mmCIF file of C-alpha atoms in Angstrom:
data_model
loop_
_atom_site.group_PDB
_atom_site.id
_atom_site.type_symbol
_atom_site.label_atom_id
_atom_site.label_comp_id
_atom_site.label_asym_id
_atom_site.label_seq_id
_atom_site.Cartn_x
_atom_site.Cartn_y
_atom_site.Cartn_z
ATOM 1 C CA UNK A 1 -113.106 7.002 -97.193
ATOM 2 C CA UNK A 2 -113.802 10.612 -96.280
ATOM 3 C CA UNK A 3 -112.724 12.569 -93.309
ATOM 4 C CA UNK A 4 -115.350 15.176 -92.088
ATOM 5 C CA UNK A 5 -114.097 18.045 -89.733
ATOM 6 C CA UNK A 6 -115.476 21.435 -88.747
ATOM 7 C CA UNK A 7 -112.120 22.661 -88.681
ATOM 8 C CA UNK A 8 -111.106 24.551 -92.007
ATOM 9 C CA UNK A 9 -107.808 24.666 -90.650
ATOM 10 C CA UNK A 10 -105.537 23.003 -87.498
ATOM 11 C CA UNK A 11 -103.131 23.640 -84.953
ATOM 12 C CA UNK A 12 -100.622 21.108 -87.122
ATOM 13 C CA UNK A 13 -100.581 17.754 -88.619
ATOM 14 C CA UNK A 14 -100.691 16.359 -85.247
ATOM 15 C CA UNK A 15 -103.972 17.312 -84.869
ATOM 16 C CA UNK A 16 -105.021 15.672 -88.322
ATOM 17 C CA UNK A 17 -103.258 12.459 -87.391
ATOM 18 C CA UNK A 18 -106.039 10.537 -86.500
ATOM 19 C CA UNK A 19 -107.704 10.900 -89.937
ATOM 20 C CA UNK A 20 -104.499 9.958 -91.097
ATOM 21 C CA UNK A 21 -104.968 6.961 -89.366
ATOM 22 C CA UNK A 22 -108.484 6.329 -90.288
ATOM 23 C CA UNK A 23 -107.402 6.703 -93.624
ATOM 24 C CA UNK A 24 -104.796 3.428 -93.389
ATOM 25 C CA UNK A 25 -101.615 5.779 -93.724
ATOM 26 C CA UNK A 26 -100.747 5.070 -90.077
ATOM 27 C CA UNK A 27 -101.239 2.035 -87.918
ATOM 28 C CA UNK A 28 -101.754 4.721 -84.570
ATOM 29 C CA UNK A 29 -101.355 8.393 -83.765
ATOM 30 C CA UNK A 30 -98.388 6.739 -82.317
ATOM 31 C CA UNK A 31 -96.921 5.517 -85.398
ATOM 32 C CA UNK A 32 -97.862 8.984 -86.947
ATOM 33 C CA UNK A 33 -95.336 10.264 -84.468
ATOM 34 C CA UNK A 34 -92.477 7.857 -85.151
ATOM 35 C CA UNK A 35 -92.435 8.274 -88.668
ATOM 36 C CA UNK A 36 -92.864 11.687 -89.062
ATOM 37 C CA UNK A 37 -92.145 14.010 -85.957
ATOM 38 C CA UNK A 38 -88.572 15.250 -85.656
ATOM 39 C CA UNK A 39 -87.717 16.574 -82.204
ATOM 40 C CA UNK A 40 -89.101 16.108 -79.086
ATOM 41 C CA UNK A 41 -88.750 17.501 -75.613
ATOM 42 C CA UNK A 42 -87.127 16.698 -72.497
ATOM 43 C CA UNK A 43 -90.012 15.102 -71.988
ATOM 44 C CA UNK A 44 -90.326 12.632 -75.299
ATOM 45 C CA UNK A 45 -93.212 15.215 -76.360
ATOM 46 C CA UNK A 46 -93.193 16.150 -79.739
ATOM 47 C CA UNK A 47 -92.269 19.769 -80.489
ATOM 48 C CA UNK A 48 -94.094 21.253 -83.689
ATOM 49 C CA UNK A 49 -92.857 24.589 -82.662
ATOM 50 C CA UNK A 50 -89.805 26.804 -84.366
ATOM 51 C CA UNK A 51 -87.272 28.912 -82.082
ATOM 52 C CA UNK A 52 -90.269 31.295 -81.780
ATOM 53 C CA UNK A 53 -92.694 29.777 -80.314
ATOM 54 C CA UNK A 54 -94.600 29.632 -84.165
ATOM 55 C CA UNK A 55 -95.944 25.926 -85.089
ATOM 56 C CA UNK A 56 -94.005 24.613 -88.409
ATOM 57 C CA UNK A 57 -94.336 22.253 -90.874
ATOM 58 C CA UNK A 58 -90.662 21.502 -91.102
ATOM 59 C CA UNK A 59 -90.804 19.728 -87.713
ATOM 60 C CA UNK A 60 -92.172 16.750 -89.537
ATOM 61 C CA UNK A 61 -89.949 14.647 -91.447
ATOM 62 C CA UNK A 62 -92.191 14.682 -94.649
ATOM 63 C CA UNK A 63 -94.720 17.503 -94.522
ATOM 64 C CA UNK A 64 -95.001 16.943 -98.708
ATOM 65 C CA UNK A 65 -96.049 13.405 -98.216
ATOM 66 C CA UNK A 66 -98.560 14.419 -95.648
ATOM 67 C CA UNK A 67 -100.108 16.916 -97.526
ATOM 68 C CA UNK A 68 -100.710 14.319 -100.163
ATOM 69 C CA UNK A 69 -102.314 11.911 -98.213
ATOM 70 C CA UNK A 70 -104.353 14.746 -96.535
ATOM 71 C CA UNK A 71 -105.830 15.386 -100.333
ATOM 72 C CA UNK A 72 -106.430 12.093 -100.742
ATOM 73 C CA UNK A 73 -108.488 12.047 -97.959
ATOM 74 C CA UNK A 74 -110.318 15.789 -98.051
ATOM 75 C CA UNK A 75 -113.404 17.435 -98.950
ATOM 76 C CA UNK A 76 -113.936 21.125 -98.677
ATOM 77 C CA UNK A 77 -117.306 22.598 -98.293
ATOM 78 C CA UNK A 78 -117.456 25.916 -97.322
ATOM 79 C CA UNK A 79 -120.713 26.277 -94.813
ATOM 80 C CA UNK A 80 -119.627 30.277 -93.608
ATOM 81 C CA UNK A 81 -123.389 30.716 -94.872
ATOM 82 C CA UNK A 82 -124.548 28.578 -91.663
ATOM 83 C CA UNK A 83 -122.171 30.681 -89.751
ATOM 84 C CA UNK A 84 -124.253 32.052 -86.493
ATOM 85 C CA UNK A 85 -123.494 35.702 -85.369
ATOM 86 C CA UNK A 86 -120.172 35.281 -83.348
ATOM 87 C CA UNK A 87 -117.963 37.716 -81.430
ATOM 88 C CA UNK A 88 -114.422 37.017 -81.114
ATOM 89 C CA UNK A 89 -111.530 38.410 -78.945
ATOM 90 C CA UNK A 90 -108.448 38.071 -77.808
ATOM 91 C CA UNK A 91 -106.491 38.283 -74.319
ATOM 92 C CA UNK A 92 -103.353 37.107 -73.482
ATOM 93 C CA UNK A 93 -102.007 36.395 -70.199
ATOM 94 C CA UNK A 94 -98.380 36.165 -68.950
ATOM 95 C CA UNK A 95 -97.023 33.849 -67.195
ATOM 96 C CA UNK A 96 -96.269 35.393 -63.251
ATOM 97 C CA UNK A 97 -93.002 35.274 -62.327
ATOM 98 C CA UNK A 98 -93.476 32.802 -59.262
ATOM 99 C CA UNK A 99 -94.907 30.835 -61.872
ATOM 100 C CA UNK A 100 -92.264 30.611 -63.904
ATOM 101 C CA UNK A 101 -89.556 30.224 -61.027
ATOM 102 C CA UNK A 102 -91.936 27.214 -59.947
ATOM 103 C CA UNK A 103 -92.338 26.004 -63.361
ATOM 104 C CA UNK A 104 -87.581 26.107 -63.204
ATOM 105 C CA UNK A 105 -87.743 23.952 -60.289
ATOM 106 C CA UNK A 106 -89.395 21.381 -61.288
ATOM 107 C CA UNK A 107 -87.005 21.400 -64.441
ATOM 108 C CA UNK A 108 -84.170 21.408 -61.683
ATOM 109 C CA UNK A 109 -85.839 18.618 -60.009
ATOM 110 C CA UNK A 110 -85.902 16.453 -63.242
ATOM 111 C CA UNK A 111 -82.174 17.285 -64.396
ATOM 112 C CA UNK A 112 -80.597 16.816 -60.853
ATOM 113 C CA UNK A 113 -82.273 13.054 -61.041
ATOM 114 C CA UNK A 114 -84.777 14.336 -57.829
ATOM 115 C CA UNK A 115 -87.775 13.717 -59.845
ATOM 116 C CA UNK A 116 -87.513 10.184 -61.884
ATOM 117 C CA UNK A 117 -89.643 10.255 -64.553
ATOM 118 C CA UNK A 118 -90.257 12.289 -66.993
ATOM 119 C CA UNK A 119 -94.571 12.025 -66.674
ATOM 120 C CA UNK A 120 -93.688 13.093 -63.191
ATOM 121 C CA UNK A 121 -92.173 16.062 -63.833
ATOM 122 C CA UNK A 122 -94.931 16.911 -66.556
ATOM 123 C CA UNK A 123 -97.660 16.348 -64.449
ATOM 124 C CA UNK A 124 -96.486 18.857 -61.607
ATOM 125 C CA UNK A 125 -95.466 21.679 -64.430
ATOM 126 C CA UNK A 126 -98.943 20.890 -65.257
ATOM 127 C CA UNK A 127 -100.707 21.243 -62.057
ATOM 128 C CA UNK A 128 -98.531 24.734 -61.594
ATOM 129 C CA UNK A 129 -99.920 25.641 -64.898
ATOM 130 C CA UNK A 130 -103.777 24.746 -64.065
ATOM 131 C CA UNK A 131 -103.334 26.125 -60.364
ATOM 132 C CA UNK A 132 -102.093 29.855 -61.146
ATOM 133 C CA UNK A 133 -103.168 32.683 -62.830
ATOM 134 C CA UNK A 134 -106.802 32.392 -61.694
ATOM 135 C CA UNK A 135 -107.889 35.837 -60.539
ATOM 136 C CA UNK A 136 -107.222 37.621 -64.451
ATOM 137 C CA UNK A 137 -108.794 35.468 -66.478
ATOM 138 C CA UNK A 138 -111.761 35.208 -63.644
ATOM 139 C CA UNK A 139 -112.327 39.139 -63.948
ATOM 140 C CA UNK A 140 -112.238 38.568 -67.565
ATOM 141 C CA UNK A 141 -115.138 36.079 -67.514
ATOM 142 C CA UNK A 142 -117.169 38.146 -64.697
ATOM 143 C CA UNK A 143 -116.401 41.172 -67.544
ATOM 144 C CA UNK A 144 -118.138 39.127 -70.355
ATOM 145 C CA UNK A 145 -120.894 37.881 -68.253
ATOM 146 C CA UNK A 146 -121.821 41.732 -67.416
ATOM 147 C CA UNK A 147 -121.525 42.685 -71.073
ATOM 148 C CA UNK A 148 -123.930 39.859 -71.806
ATOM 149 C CA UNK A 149 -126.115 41.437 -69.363
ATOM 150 C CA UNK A 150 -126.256 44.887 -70.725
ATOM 151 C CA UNK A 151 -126.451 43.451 -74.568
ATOM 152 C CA UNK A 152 -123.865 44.842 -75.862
ATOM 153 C CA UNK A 153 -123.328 41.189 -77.886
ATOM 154 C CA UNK A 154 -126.427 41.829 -79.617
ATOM 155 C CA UNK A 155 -128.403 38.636 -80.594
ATOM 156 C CA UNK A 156 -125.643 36.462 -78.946
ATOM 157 C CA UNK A 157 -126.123 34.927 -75.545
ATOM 158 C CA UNK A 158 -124.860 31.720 -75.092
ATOM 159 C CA UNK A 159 -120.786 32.121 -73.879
ATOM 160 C CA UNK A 160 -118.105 28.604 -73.968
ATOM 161 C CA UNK A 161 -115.024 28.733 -72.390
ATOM 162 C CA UNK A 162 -112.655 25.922 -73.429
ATOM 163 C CA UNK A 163 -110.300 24.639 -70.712
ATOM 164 C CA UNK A 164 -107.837 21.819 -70.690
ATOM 165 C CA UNK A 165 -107.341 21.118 -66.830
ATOM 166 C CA UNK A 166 -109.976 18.550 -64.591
ATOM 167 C CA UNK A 167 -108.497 21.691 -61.811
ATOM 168 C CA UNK A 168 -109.514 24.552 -64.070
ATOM 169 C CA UNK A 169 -112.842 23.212 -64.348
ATOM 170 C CA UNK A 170 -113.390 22.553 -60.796
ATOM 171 C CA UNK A 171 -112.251 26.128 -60.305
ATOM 172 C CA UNK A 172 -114.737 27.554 -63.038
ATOM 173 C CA UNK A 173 -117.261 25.693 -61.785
ATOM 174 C CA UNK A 174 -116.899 26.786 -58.105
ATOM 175 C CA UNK A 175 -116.488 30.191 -59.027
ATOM 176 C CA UNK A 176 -119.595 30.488 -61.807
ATOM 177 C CA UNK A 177 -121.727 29.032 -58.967
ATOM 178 C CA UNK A 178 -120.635 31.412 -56.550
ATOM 179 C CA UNK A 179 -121.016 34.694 -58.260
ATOM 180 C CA UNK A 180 -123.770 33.801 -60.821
ATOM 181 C CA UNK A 181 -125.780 30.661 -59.400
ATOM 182 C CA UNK A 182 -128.686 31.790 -61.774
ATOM 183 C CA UNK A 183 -126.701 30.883 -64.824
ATOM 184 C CA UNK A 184 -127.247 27.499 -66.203
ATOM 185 C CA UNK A 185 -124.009 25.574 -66.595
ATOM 186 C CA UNK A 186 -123.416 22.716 -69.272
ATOM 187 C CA UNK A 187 -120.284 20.264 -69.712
ATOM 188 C CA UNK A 188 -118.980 18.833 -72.504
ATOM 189 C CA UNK A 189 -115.612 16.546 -71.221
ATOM 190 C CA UNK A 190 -115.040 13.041 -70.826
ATOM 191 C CA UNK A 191 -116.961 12.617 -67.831
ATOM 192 C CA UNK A 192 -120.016 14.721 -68.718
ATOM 193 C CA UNK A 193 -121.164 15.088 -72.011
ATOM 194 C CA UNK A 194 -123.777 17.265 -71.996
ATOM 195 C CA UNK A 195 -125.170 17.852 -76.113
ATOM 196 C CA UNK A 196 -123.667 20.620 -77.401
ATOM 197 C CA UNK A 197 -126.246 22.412 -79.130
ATOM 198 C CA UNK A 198 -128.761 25.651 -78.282
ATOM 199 C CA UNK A 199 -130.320 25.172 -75.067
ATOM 200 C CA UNK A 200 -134.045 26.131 -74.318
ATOM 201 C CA UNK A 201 -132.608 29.019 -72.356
ATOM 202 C CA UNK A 202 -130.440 31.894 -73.568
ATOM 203 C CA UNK A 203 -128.303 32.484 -70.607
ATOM 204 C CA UNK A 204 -125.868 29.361 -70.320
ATOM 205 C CA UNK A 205 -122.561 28.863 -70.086
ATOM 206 C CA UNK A 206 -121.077 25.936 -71.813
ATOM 207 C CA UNK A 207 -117.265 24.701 -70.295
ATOM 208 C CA UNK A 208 -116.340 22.580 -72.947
ATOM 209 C CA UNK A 209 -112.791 20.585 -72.203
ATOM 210 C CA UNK A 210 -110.322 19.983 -74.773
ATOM 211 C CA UNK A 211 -106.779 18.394 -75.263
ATOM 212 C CA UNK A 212 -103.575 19.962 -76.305
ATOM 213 C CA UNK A 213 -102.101 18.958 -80.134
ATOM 214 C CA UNK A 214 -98.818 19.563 -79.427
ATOM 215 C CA UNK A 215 -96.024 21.120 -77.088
ATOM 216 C CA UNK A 216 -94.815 24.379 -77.363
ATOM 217 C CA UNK A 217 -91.067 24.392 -77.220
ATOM 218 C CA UNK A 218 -90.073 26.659 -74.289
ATOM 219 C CA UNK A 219 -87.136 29.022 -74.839
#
């Protein structure tokens, strides 16, 4: 059995683990886990991080082993010749202070015993995390959409914007339509799954939702 991905390379063996699985290393991402993920958080997520923030293979018990199994399992074409014309960049964002001091108290909340589970706790950092931060990355869009406009991108029209968050898309979505109702929207998630391939039009805008591999450990 061959796995097929169109990812050369991944966040970390977490993300790979469900080839693992398919391949009859692992009974379940789950098991995956067990056997091979060292630490985990406060929150029984695993970390793949280092002190640094940088993902490592030495957060899993046997990266050798895995990397053998991977090659049983892998085939490496390289398709860069099917490659279409694609403009990259990249933007960070910090987190805001309030954000952070929000992001503290929930932490305080979970260590004092005033929140009682731990997917509590995760799911309101989370909704802080979806819910702020809006108005930078929105002028960063709008900023894209009006380069579009003037062609400075050339040959390339159509824009995706990955999010993670059910919030972050109802924000994107309210926003898009607000400024730019002309635009055609299209959603790939797990409610909508629109088929992600080159529209009849040149002009739409693609929010595609995806999940998180790991955690990153917070210092």
């Amino acid at each position: 059995m061959y796995a097929i991905t169109k990812s050369a390379i991944s966040n970390s063996y977490l993300d790979l683990a469900p080839y693992l699985v398919m391949g009859g290393y692992y009974s379940s991402k789950t098991d995956f886990i067990r056997q091979q993920i060292k630490w985990f958080d406060d929150y029984h997520n695993p970390v793949i991080t280092d002190n640094y923030g940088n993902i490592s293979r030495f957060a899993f018990r046997d990266p050798d082993l895995i990397d053998r199994q991977l090659q049983e399992i892998s085939v490496y074409l390289n398709t860069s010749q099917y490659m279409p014309d694609l403009t990259v960049s990249h933007e960070f964002f910090n987190i805001l202070a309030s954000t952070r001091w929000d992001l503290d108290m929930i932490d305080d909340a979970y260590e004092s015993g005033k929140i009682e589970f731990p997917i509590q706790a995760r799911m309101m950092q989370e909704e802080v995390l979806a819910t702020s931060g809006y108005a930078p990355k929105d002028l960063r869009l709008l900023n894209l959409l009006t380069r579009r406009d003037k062609g400075e991108f050339g040959q390339i029209h159509l824009i995706l914007i990955f999010y993670q968050y059910n919030k972050v898309y109802e924000h994107l979505i309210k926003m898009i339509q607000t400024v730019r109702p002309d635009l055609p929207i299209h959603t790939v998630n797990g409610h909508s799954k629109d088929t992600l391939r080159k529209p009849h039009d040149d002009e739409s805008v693609y929010l595609v939702q995806y999940e998180a591999g790991g955690v990153v450990q917070r210092t």
